[in-house]
């Protein structure tokens, strides 16, 4: 079942009309400005709630003013896939930034509802009340309501009229003492998908309607300064000058060149420059400038920043200047979940043949949501990359393509992943899911008893911690039926199937290797009285053989520890195979 091109075309038409309709709800006539907790915000919420109801959802406004709707799963109360974006705007805004994500999410649900499709997970659509931070200068109030990470101090922040967040909540009919009621349990949502306009020119340049976001860029901002010596513009010969602005200028060009040479996803900007004394006939003694540097990876950002600062120091030394800097803002990059990215990529490939990957240079609700849930984003091309401007625009045809792709990704993602299955399964079924990882019933039982797990990482951590308890007894027990390395397990058990895959490097044709391993296994068994065990995945036959020979030199106690370590590695790799799609 898939949204047809005609269904998508009609749904996109509705999205365009509804975007126009929402754009009329503005505090300024003739332009769009809709800020958090304003009468217009509440009006937009009411309209979206009505559309949610029409799409077969139950709608409610939460304790921080987000408008939320739930489309129930096959079984009531199942965890939900969260879709949505924000309904607030900057001043004199465009009509798609944020709203497109809410309106397309509604269309996906309306389509499910029309075809009576209930998924294993529910769908919740949220129109966040504040992402832009236009009114109070603090951002992501809506999504941070859901994550439960509103600092108490936010209630005292004031708008330009001196109205505090607390007062604005009261004025909007909300209760500042009930903020925590907006927070959702980590188990409420399996994941979050946000569709958004790109707000940049990359997709338009590539000639594609859709792209999959790899990460939301992290940033650092710095105040920088070159100090030299002011002097008479007429009397000081060129070689004797210590011109701070000339040093800064040389550095600015180096920033541009080094950043460009560092790869397409890094950006660095010198956005302000002030020189003093600042007179036509005076050599600049001081140049102050700011640097903004962003990247989808904190590591590559910091590597580039180190080389930019090194360059500044080198320029300063050569020109007899002093360079100094201070970092005044840091935000970490938000990587998108790889499984969800893959689902969005498959969906994009299916509707537009290609799935370009790109980072997001702008901040989004998903940044906050990622504190609790896996997130991913689908970008839609916008004309000229223009955003935060009334000229912001998208093509209805692109919205139709986006709806087809987004609905495919939703269908795929709202079916339960292995972690949800494991969390929801009966005790016996959950045991069966992990039975082939290691033949240790007690370890299996303890792991199953620890359910539910909030994430695969949490499960892996618990599994690793439980495996740290293993001793010689567990080793003997786990190895009772374990195949020798180099032997092809012949039975049809799930564990044997895994073992065959893992051992592919030594299942090959190399007779000399096979013989040497057989001899090594026999020596090992004679020496230690159990099967030689090694994590085979990722290792060549030669490496395995040389490790086998090295391990034969171990004393008994050291070898127990070495074998246990291998057993842990094999078990955790198998567990990853079960839970990471
Ligand atoms: C194995 C096995 O089955 N998988 C693996 O990585 N190593 N067996 C063994 N004797 O080392």
Coordinates of C-alpha atoms and ligand atoms in Angstrom, one line a residue:
X1 CA 0.0 0.0 0.0
X2 CA 1.4 3.3 -1.0
X3 CA 0.2 6.9 -1.5
X4 CA -0.5 7.2 -5.3
X5 CA 0.8 10.1 -7.3
X6 CA -2.8 11.4 -7.7
X7 CA -3.5 11.1 -3.9
X8 CA -0.2 13.0 -3.3
X9 CA -1.1 15.7 -5.8
X10 CA -4.4 16.3 -4.1
X11 CA -2.9 16.2 -0.6
X12 CA -0.2 18.7 -1.7
X13 CA -2.9 21.0 -3.0
X14 CA -4.5 20.9 0.4
X15 CA -1.1 21.6 2.1
X16 CA -0.6 24.7 -0.1
X17 CA -4.1 26.0 0.7
X18 CA -3.7 25.3 4.4
X19 CA -0.3 27.1 4.4
X20 CA -2.0 30.1 3.0
X21 CA -4.8 29.8 5.5
X22 CA -2.3 29.6 8.4
X23 CA -0.4 32.6 7.0
X24 CA -3.4 34.7 7.5
X25 CA -3.2 34.2 11.3
X26 CA -0.7 36.9 12.0
X27 CA -0.4 39.8 14.5
X28 CA 0.6 42.1 11.6
X29 CA -1.6 42.5 8.6
X30 CA -0.1 42.0 5.2
X31 CA 2.8 40.0 6.6
X32 CA 3.2 36.9 8.8
X33 CA 4.3 37.1 12.4
X34 CA 3.0 34.6 14.9
X35 CA 4.8 34.3 18.2
X36 CA 4.6 31.9 21.1
X37 CA 1.6 32.2 23.4
X38 CA 0.1 35.0 21.4
X39 CA -3.7 35.0 20.5
X40 CA -2.6 34.1 17.0
X41 CA -0.7 31.1 18.3
X42 CA -3.8 29.8 20.0
X43 CA -5.9 30.5 16.9
X44 CA -3.5 28.5 14.8
X45 CA -3.6 25.7 17.3
X46 CA -7.4 25.6 17.2
X47 CA -7.4 25.4 13.4
X48 CA -4.7 22.7 13.4
X49 CA -6.7 20.8 16.1
X50 CA -9.8 20.9 13.8
X51 CA -7.7 19.5 10.9
X52 CA -6.3 16.8 13.2
X53 CA -9.8 15.7 14.1
X54 CA -10.8 15.6 10.5
X55 CA -7.8 13.4 9.8
X56 CA -9.0 10.9 12.4
X57 CA -6.9 12.0 15.3
X58 CA -7.7 12.9 18.9
X59 CA -6.3 16.4 19.5
X60 CA -5.2 18.3 22.6
X61 CA -3.1 21.3 23.6
X62 CA -0.4 20.3 26.0
X63 CA 0.9 22.2 29.1
X64 CA 3.3 24.4 27.1
X65 CA 1.0 25.2 24.3
X66 CA 2.0 22.6 21.7
X67 CA -0.9 21.2 19.7
X68 CA -0.8 17.4 19.6
X69 CA -2.9 14.8 17.8
X70 CA -2.8 11.0 18.1
X71 CA -3.8 8.5 15.5
X72 CA -4.2 5.2 17.4
X73 CA -2.2 2.1 16.7
X74 CA -3.6 -1.4 16.1
X75 CA -3.5 -1.8 19.8
X76 CA -4.5 1.2 21.9
X77 CA -1.6 2.7 23.9
X78 CA 1.2 1.5 21.7
X79 CA 4.3 3.7 21.5
X80 CA 4.0 6.4 18.8
X81 CA 6.1 7.7 15.9
X82 CA 6.2 11.4 16.4
X83 CA 5.8 13.6 13.3
X84 CA 5.8 17.4 13.2
X85 CA 7.5 20.7 13.4
X86 CA 6.7 24.2 14.6
X87 CA 3.8 26.7 14.1
X88 CA 5.5 29.8 15.4
X89 CA 7.4 32.2 13.0
X90 CA 10.0 34.8 12.9
X91 CA 8.9 38.4 12.2
X92 CA 7.8 39.0 8.7
X93 CA 8.2 35.3 8.0
X94 CA 7.6 32.8 5.2
X95 CA 4.7 30.5 5.4
X96 CA 6.4 27.1 5.1
X97 CA 9.2 27.1 7.7
X98 CA 7.8 24.8 10.3
X99 CA 4.2 24.7 9.1
X100 CA 5.1 22.5 6.1
X101 CA 6.2 19.7 8.5
X102 CA 2.9 19.9 10.5
X103 CA 0.7 20.0 7.4
X104 CA 2.4 17.2 5.6
X105 CA 2.3 15.0 8.7
X106 CA -1.5 15.6 8.9
X107 CA -1.8 14.5 5.3
X108 CA 0.1 11.3 5.9
X109 CA -2.3 10.5 8.8
X110 CA -5.4 11.5 6.7
X111 CA -4.2 9.1 4.1
X112 CA -3.8 6.2 6.6
X113 CA -7.2 7.0 8.0
X114 CA -8.9 7.1 4.6
X115 CA -7.5 3.6 3.8
X116 CA -8.3 2.3 7.4
X117 CA -4.6 1.5 7.9
X118 CA -3.6 1.0 11.6
X119 CA 0.0 0.5 12.2
X120 CA 1.8 -1.4 15.0
X121 CA 2.7 2.0 16.4
X122 CA 0.5 5.0 16.8
X123 CA 1.3 8.3 15.0
X124 CA 1.4 11.5 17.0
X125 CA 1.6 14.8 15.2
X126 CA 2.8 17.8 17.1
X127 CA 2.7 21.5 16.1
X128 CA 5.3 23.0 18.4
X129 CA 4.5 26.3 19.9
X130 CA 8.0 27.8 19.9
X131 CA 11.0 26.9 17.8
X132 CA 12.2 30.3 16.6
X133 CA 12.5 32.0 19.9
X134 CA 11.1 35.2 18.4
X135 CA 9.2 36.4 21.5
X136 CA 11.3 35.6 24.5
X137 CA 14.8 35.2 22.9
X138 CA 15.0 31.5 24.1
X139 CA 14.4 28.8 21.6
X140 CA 12.8 25.4 21.3
X141 CA 10.3 25.9 24.2
X142 CA 7.8 23.6 22.5
X143 CA 10.0 20.6 21.9
X144 CA 11.8 21.1 25.3
X145 CA 8.3 20.9 26.9
X146 CA 8.1 17.3 25.5
X147 CA 11.6 16.4 26.6
X148 CA 10.9 17.8 30.0
X149 CA 14.0 20.0 29.9
X150 CA 12.6 23.4 30.6
X151 CA 14.9 25.2 33.0
X152 CA 12.9 26.9 35.8
X153 CA 14.5 30.2 34.9
X154 CA 12.7 30.3 31.6
X155 CA 9.5 31.3 33.3
X156 CA 11.1 34.6 34.2
X157 CA 12.3 35.5 30.7
X158 CA 10.5 38.5 29.4
X159 CA 9.4 39.7 25.9
X160 CA 9.9 43.2 24.6
X161 CA 6.8 44.4 26.5
X162 CA 8.2 43.1 29.8
X163 CA 5.7 40.1 29.9
X164 CA 7.3 37.1 31.4
X165 CA 6.8 33.5 30.0
X166 CA 4.9 32.7 33.2
X167 CA 2.5 35.6 32.7
X168 CA 2.1 34.8 29.0
X169 CA 1.2 31.2 29.9
X170 CA -1.5 32.4 32.2
X171 CA -2.7 34.9 29.6
X172 CA -3.0 32.0 27.2
X173 CA -5.0 30.0 29.7
X174 CA -2.1 27.7 30.7
X175 CA -0.7 27.1 34.1
X176 CA 3.0 27.8 34.7
X177 CA 3.1 25.3 37.6
X178 CA 2.1 22.5 35.2
X179 CA 4.9 22.8 32.7
X180 CA 6.2 19.3 33.6
X181 CA 2.9 17.8 32.5
X182 CA 4.0 18.4 28.9
X183 CA 7.0 16.1 29.3
X184 CA 6.6 12.7 27.7
X185 CA 8.1 9.4 28.8
X186 CA 10.9 8.1 26.7
X187 CA 8.7 5.1 26.0
X188 CA 5.9 7.2 24.5
X189 CA 7.7 7.6 21.3
X190 CA 9.8 5.2 19.3
X191 CA 11.3 7.9 17.1
X192 CA 10.7 11.4 15.6
X193 CA 10.5 12.3 11.9
X194 CA 10.5 16.0 10.9
X195 CA 9.9 17.2 7.4
X196 CA 11.1 20.8 6.8
X197 CA 12.0 23.1 4.0
X198 CA 15.7 23.1 3.4
X199 CA 16.2 26.9 3.9
X200 CA 19.3 26.7 1.8
X201 CA 20.1 26.3 -1.9
X202 CA 21.7 22.8 -2.0
X203 CA 18.7 20.8 -3.3
X204 CA 17.8 23.4 -5.8
X205 CA 21.4 23.4 -7.2
X206 CA 21.2 19.6 -7.3
X207 CA 17.9 19.8 -9.2
X208 CA 16.2 17.5 -6.6
X209 CA 13.0 18.0 -4.5
X210 CA 14.1 16.0 -1.5
X211 CA 17.2 15.3 0.6
X212 CA 17.9 13.4 3.8
X213 CA 19.5 15.2 6.7
X214 CA 22.6 13.6 8.1
X215 CA 22.9 15.8 11.2
X216 CA 22.0 19.2 12.4
X217 CA 25.1 21.3 12.5
X218 CA 26.8 22.1 15.8
X219 CA 28.4 25.5 16.1
X220 CA 31.1 27.5 17.9
X221 CA 31.2 31.3 18.0
X222 CA 34.3 33.3 18.9
X223 CA 35.3 36.9 19.5
X224 CA 38.7 37.3 17.9
X225 CA 41.2 40.2 18.0
X226 CA 44.4 41.3 16.3
X227 CA 46.4 43.9 18.2
X228 CA 49.1 45.9 16.5
X229 CA 50.1 49.5 16.7
X230 CA 48.2 52.6 15.6
X231 CA 50.3 55.1 13.7
X232 CA 50.4 58.0 11.3
X233 CA 49.2 56.9 7.8
X234 CA 51.6 59.2 6.2
X235 CA 54.8 58.8 8.1
X236 CA 55.3 55.1 8.9
X237 CA 56.9 53.3 6.0
X238 CA 55.1 50.1 5.0
X239 CA 57.7 47.6 6.2
X240 CA 57.6 49.1 9.7
X241 CA 53.9 49.0 10.2
X242 CA 52.0 46.7 12.6
X243 CA 48.6 47.0 10.9
X244 CA 46.1 45.0 12.8
X245 CA 43.4 45.2 10.1
X246 CA 45.7 44.0 7.4
X247 CA 46.5 41.0 9.6
X248 CA 42.8 40.4 10.1
X249 CA 42.1 40.7 6.4
X250 CA 44.8 38.1 5.6
X251 CA 43.2 35.8 8.2
X252 CA 39.7 36.3 6.8
X253 CA 40.8 35.1 3.4
X254 CA 42.6 32.1 5.0
X255 CA 39.4 31.3 6.9
X256 CA 37.6 31.1 3.6
X257 CA 40.2 29.1 1.9
X258 CA 41.0 26.6 4.7
X259 CA 37.3 26.0 5.3
X260 CA 36.6 25.4 1.6
X261 CA 39.5 22.9 1.5
X262 CA 38.1 21.1 4.5
X263 CA 35.1 19.6 2.8
X264 CA 31.7 20.6 1.6
X265 CA 29.8 20.4 4.9
X266 CA 31.9 22.8 6.9
X267 CA 31.1 26.5 7.0
X268 CA 32.9 29.4 8.7
X269 CA 31.9 33.0 8.6
X270 CA 33.5 36.2 9.8
X271 CA 30.3 38.1 10.3
X272 CA 31.5 41.3 12.0
X273 CA 34.6 43.4 11.8
X274 CA 35.5 46.5 13.8
X275 CA 38.7 48.4 13.6
X276 CA 40.1 51.1 15.8
X277 CA 41.0 53.9 16.1
X278 CA 39.0 53.9 12.8
X279 CA 40.2 57.0 11.0
X280 CA 41.1 57.6 7.4
X281 CA 44.6 58.7 8.3
X282 CA 45.5 56.3 11.0
X283 CA 47.0 52.8 10.7
X284 CA 44.5 50.4 12.5
X285 CA 46.0 49.4 15.9
X286 CA 43.3 46.9 16.7
X287 CA 40.9 44.7 14.7
X288 CA 38.0 42.8 16.4
X289 CA 36.1 40.2 14.5
X290 CA 33.7 37.3 15.1
X291 CA 34.0 33.8 13.8
X292 CA 31.0 31.5 13.4
X293 CA 32.0 27.9 12.5
X294 CA 29.6 25.0 12.0
X295 CA 29.7 21.4 11.0
X296 CA 27.6 18.2 11.2
X297 CA 30.4 16.7 13.3
X298 CA 31.9 18.3 16.4
X299 CA 35.2 16.6 15.7
X300 CA 35.7 18.0 12.2
X301 CA 34.5 21.4 13.4
X302 CA 37.1 21.4 16.2
X303 CA 39.9 20.2 13.9
X304 CA 39.2 23.0 11.4
X305 CA 38.9 25.5 14.2
X306 CA 42.3 24.5 15.6
X307 CA 43.9 25.0 12.1
X308 CA 42.2 28.4 11.7
X309 CA 43.5 29.6 15.1
X310 CA 47.0 28.2 14.2
X311 CA 46.8 30.2 11.0
X312 CA 45.8 33.4 12.9
X313 CA 48.8 33.0 15.3
X314 CA 51.1 32.4 12.4
X315 CA 49.9 35.6 10.6
X316 CA 50.1 37.6 13.8
X317 CA 53.7 36.4 14.5
X318 CA 54.8 37.2 11.0
X319 CA 53.3 40.7 11.1
X320 CA 54.4 41.3 14.7
X321 CA 50.8 41.5 15.9
X322 CA 49.1 39.8 18.9
X323 CA 46.2 37.5 18.3
X324 CA 43.7 36.6 21.0
X325 CA 40.3 34.9 21.0
X326 CA 37.5 33.7 23.3
X327 CA 34.8 31.2 22.5
X328 CA 31.4 32.5 23.7
X329 CA 29.0 30.0 22.3
X330 CA 29.1 26.2 21.7
X331 CA 26.4 23.9 20.5
X332 CA 26.9 20.3 19.7
X333 CA 25.9 18.7 16.4
X334 CA 22.8 16.5 16.5
X335 CA 23.4 13.4 14.4
X336 CA 20.3 11.9 12.8
X337 CA 19.6 8.2 13.6
X338 CA 21.1 6.0 11.0
X339 CA 18.2 3.5 10.8
X340 CA 15.7 6.3 10.3
X341 CA 18.0 8.0 7.8
X342 CA 18.1 4.7 5.9
X343 CA 14.3 4.5 5.9
X344 CA 14.1 8.1 4.5
X345 CA 16.8 7.4 1.9
X346 CA 14.9 4.3 0.7
X347 CA 11.8 6.4 0.5
X348 CA 13.5 9.2 -1.5
X349 CA 15.1 6.7 -3.8
X350 CA 11.8 5.1 -4.5
X351 CA 10.1 8.4 -5.4
X352 CA 12.9 10.5 -7.0
X353 CA 15.5 7.9 -7.9
X354 CA 18.1 9.5 -5.7
X355 CA 18.6 10.2 -2.0
X356 CA 21.1 13.1 -1.5
X357 CA 22.4 13.5 2.0
X358 CA 23.0 16.9 3.5
X359 CA 23.5 18.4 6.9
X360 CA 21.2 21.0 8.3
X361 CA 22.8 24.4 8.7
X362 CA 19.7 25.7 10.7
X363 CA 18.4 24.6 14.0
X364 CA 15.2 22.6 14.3
X365 CA 12.9 21.0 16.9
X366 CA 14.6 17.7 16.2
X367 CA 17.7 19.1 18.1
X368 CA 15.7 19.1 21.3
X369 CA 13.8 15.9 20.6
X370 CA 17.1 14.0 20.0
X371 CA 17.8 14.4 23.7
X372 CA 15.2 11.6 24.2
X373 CA 14.3 9.9 21.0
X374 CA 16.0 8.9 17.7
X375 CA 15.4 11.7 15.2
X376 CA 15.6 12.1 11.4
X377 CA 14.7 14.8 9.0
X378 CA 13.5 15.1 5.4
X379 CA 14.3 18.3 3.6
X380 CA 12.2 19.8 0.8
X381 CA 13.7 22.2 -1.8
X382 CA 12.6 25.8 -1.5
X383 CA 13.0 28.5 -4.1
X384 CA 16.4 30.2 -4.1
X385 CA 17.1 28.7 -0.7
X386 CA 15.2 31.7 0.7
X387 CA 13.8 31.4 4.2
X388 CA 12.8 33.6 7.1
X389 CA 11.5 36.0 4.5
X390 CA 8.0 36.5 2.9
X391 CA 9.5 35.3 -0.4
X392 CA 9.9 31.8 1.0
X393 CA 8.3 29.4 -1.4
X394 CA 7.9 25.7 -2.3
X395 CA 6.4 24.0 -5.4
X396 CA 3.2 22.0 -4.9
X397 CA 4.8 19.3 -7.1
X398 CA 7.7 19.0 -4.6
X399 CA 5.3 18.8 -1.7
X400 CA 3.5 15.9 -3.5
X401 CA 6.8 14.1 -4.0
X402 CA 7.7 14.8 -0.4
X403 CA 4.3 13.3 0.7
X404 CA 4.9 10.1 -1.2
X405 CA 8.4 9.7 0.3
X406 CA 7.4 10.7 3.8
X407 CA 4.4 8.4 3.9
X408 CA 6.6 5.5 2.8
X409 CA 9.1 6.3 5.5
X410 CA 6.3 6.5 8.1
X411 CA 4.9 3.2 7.0
X412 CA 8.3 1.6 7.4
X413 CA 9.2 3.3 10.7
X414 CA 5.8 2.8 12.4
X415 CA 6.1 -0.9 12.2
X416 CA 7.9 -2.1 15.3
X417 CA 11.6 -2.4 15.1
X418 CA 13.3 -5.3 16.9
X419 CA 13.7 -3.2 20.1
X420 CA 10.0 -2.5 20.3
X421 CA 9.2 -6.1 19.6
X422 CA 11.6 -7.2 22.3
X423 CA 10.1 -4.7 24.8
X424 CA 6.6 -5.8 24.0
X425 CA 7.1 -9.6 23.7
X426 CA 6.1 -12.2 26.2
X427 CA 9.0 -13.5 28.4
X428 CA 9.4 -16.6 26.3
X429 CA 9.3 -14.8 23.0
X430 CA 11.8 -12.2 24.2
X431 CA 14.1 -15.1 25.3
X432 CA 13.7 -16.6 21.9
X433 CA 14.9 -13.4 20.2
X434 CA 18.2 -13.5 22.0
X435 CA 18.7 -17.2 22.4
X436 CA 21.2 -17.6 19.7
X437 CA 23.5 -14.9 21.1
X438 CA 25.1 -17.1 23.8
X439 CA 24.1 -20.5 25.4
X440 CA 23.8 -19.0 28.9
X441 CA 20.1 -19.1 30.0
X442 CA 20.8 -17.1 33.1
X443 CA 22.3 -14.2 31.2
X444 CA 19.3 -14.3 28.8
X445 CA 16.9 -14.4 31.6
X446 CA 18.5 -11.4 33.4
X447 CA 18.5 -9.3 30.2
X448 CA 14.9 -10.1 29.4
X449 CA 14.0 -9.2 33.0
X450 CA 15.5 -5.7 32.5
X451 CA 13.0 -4.7 29.8
X452 CA 11.8 -2.2 28.7
X453 CA 14.9 -0.7 27.2
X454 CA 14.7 2.9 26.0
X455 CA 17.3 2.5 23.3
X456 CA 19.5 -0.2 21.6
X457 CA 22.5 1.5 23.3
X458 CA 20.9 1.0 26.7
X459 CA 20.2 -2.6 25.9
X460 CA 23.8 -3.1 24.7
X461 CA 25.2 -1.5 27.8
X462 CA 23.1 -3.7 30.1
X463 CA 24.1 -6.8 28.1
X464 CA 27.8 -5.9 28.4
X465 CA 27.5 -5.2 32.1
X466 CA 25.8 -8.6 32.7
X467 CA 28.5 -10.3 30.6
X468 CA 31.2 -8.8 32.9
X469 CA 29.9 -11.2 35.6
X470 CA 30.9 -14.3 33.7
X471 CA 33.5 -16.7 35.2
X472 CA 35.0 -20.0 34.3
X473 CA 31.7 -21.8 34.9
X474 CA 29.9 -19.7 32.3
X475 CA 32.7 -20.2 29.9
X476 CA 32.4 -24.0 30.2
X477 CA 28.6 -23.9 29.9
X478 CA 28.7 -21.6 26.8
X479 CA 31.3 -23.7 25.1
X480 CA 29.6 -27.1 25.6
X481 CA 28.0 -27.1 22.2
X482 CA 30.2 -24.4 20.6
X483 CA 31.6 -25.2 17.2
X484 CA 35.4 -25.3 16.7
X485 CA 36.8 -22.5 14.7
X486 CA 37.3 -23.8 11.2
X487 CA 34.6 -26.5 11.5
X488 CA 31.4 -25.9 9.6
X489 CA 28.6 -26.3 12.1
X490 CA 26.1 -28.6 10.4
X491 CA 23.0 -28.5 12.5
X492 CA 20.1 -26.1 11.6
X493 CA 20.1 -24.1 14.9
X494 CA 20.0 -20.3 14.8
X495 CA 23.4 -20.3 16.6
X496 CA 25.0 -22.5 14.0
X497 CA 23.7 -20.2 11.3
X498 CA 25.3 -17.2 13.0
X499 CA 28.5 -19.2 13.6
X500 CA 28.8 -20.1 9.9
X501 CA 28.5 -16.5 8.9
X502 CA 31.0 -15.3 11.5
X503 CA 33.5 -17.9 10.4
X504 CA 33.3 -17.2 6.7
X505 CA 37.0 -16.2 6.7
X506 CA 38.1 -19.7 7.8
X507 CA 35.5 -21.7 5.9
X508 CA 37.4 -21.1 2.7
X509 CA 39.4 -23.2 0.4
X510 CA 42.9 -22.7 1.9
X511 CA 43.8 -26.3 2.8
X512 CA 47.0 -25.4 4.6
X513 CA 45.2 -22.9 6.8
X514 CA 42.4 -25.4 7.5
X515 CA 45.0 -28.0 8.5
X516 CA 46.9 -25.6 10.7
X517 CA 43.7 -24.5 12.5
X518 CA 42.7 -28.2 13.0
X519 CA 46.1 -28.9 14.5
X520 CA 45.9 -25.7 16.7
X521 CA 42.4 -26.6 17.9
X522 CA 43.6 -30.1 18.9
X523 CA 46.6 -28.7 20.7
X524 CA 44.4 -26.1 22.5
X525 CA 41.8 -28.7 23.5
X526 CA 44.5 -31.0 24.8
X527 CA 46.1 -28.1 26.8
X528 CA 42.9 -26.4 28.2
X529 CA 40.2 -29.0 28.0
X530 CA 37.7 -26.9 26.1
X531 CA 37.1 -25.5 22.6
X532 CA 39.3 -22.6 21.4
X533 CA 37.2 -19.5 21.1
X534 CA 37.8 -16.4 19.2
X535 CA 35.7 -13.6 17.8
X536 CA 36.1 -14.4 14.1
X537 CA 34.1 -11.6 12.5
X538 CA 36.4 -9.0 11.1
X539 CA 39.5 -11.2 11.3
X540 CA 41.3 -13.0 8.5
X541 CA 42.2 -16.7 8.7
X542 CA 45.9 -15.9 9.2
X543 CA 45.1 -13.6 12.1
X544 CA 42.9 -16.2 13.8
X545 CA 45.7 -18.8 13.4
X546 CA 48.4 -16.5 14.8
X547 CA 46.2 -15.6 17.7
X548 CA 45.4 -19.2 18.4
X549 CA 49.2 -19.9 18.5
X550 CA 49.8 -17.0 20.8
X551 CA 46.9 -18.0 23.1
X552 CA 48.5 -21.5 23.5
X553 CA 51.3 -19.8 25.4
X554 CA 48.9 -18.4 28.1
X555 CA 48.8 -19.8 31.6
X556 CA 45.4 -21.2 32.7
X557 CA 44.1 -18.2 34.4
X558 CA 45.1 -15.7 31.7
X559 CA 43.5 -18.0 29.1
X560 CA 40.2 -18.1 30.9
X561 CA 40.1 -14.3 30.8
X562 CA 41.1 -14.2 27.2
X563 CA 38.4 -16.7 26.2
X564 CA 35.8 -14.9 28.3
X565 CA 36.6 -11.7 26.5
X566 CA 36.1 -13.4 23.2
X567 CA 32.8 -14.9 24.4
X568 CA 31.6 -11.4 25.4
X569 CA 32.6 -9.9 22.0
X570 CA 30.9 -12.7 20.0
X571 CA 27.7 -12.3 22.2
X572 CA 27.5 -8.5 21.8
X573 CA 28.1 -8.7 18.1
X574 CA 25.3 -11.2 17.7
X575 CA 23.1 -9.0 19.9
X576 CA 23.8 -6.0 17.6
X577 CA 22.8 -8.2 14.7
X578 CA 19.4 -8.8 16.4
X579 CA 18.7 -5.2 17.3
X580 CA 20.4 -3.0 14.7
X581 CA 18.5 -3.2 11.4
Ligands
LIG1 C1 33.3 -18.8 16.9 C2 32.0 -18.6 16.4 O1 31.1 -19.5 16.2 N1 31.9 -17.4 16.0 C3 33.0 -16.8 16.3 O2 33.2 -15.5 16.2 N2 33.9 -17.7 16.8 N3 33.8 -20.0 17.3 C4 35.0 -20.2 17.9 N4 35.3 -21.5 18.2 O3 35.7 -19.3 18.1

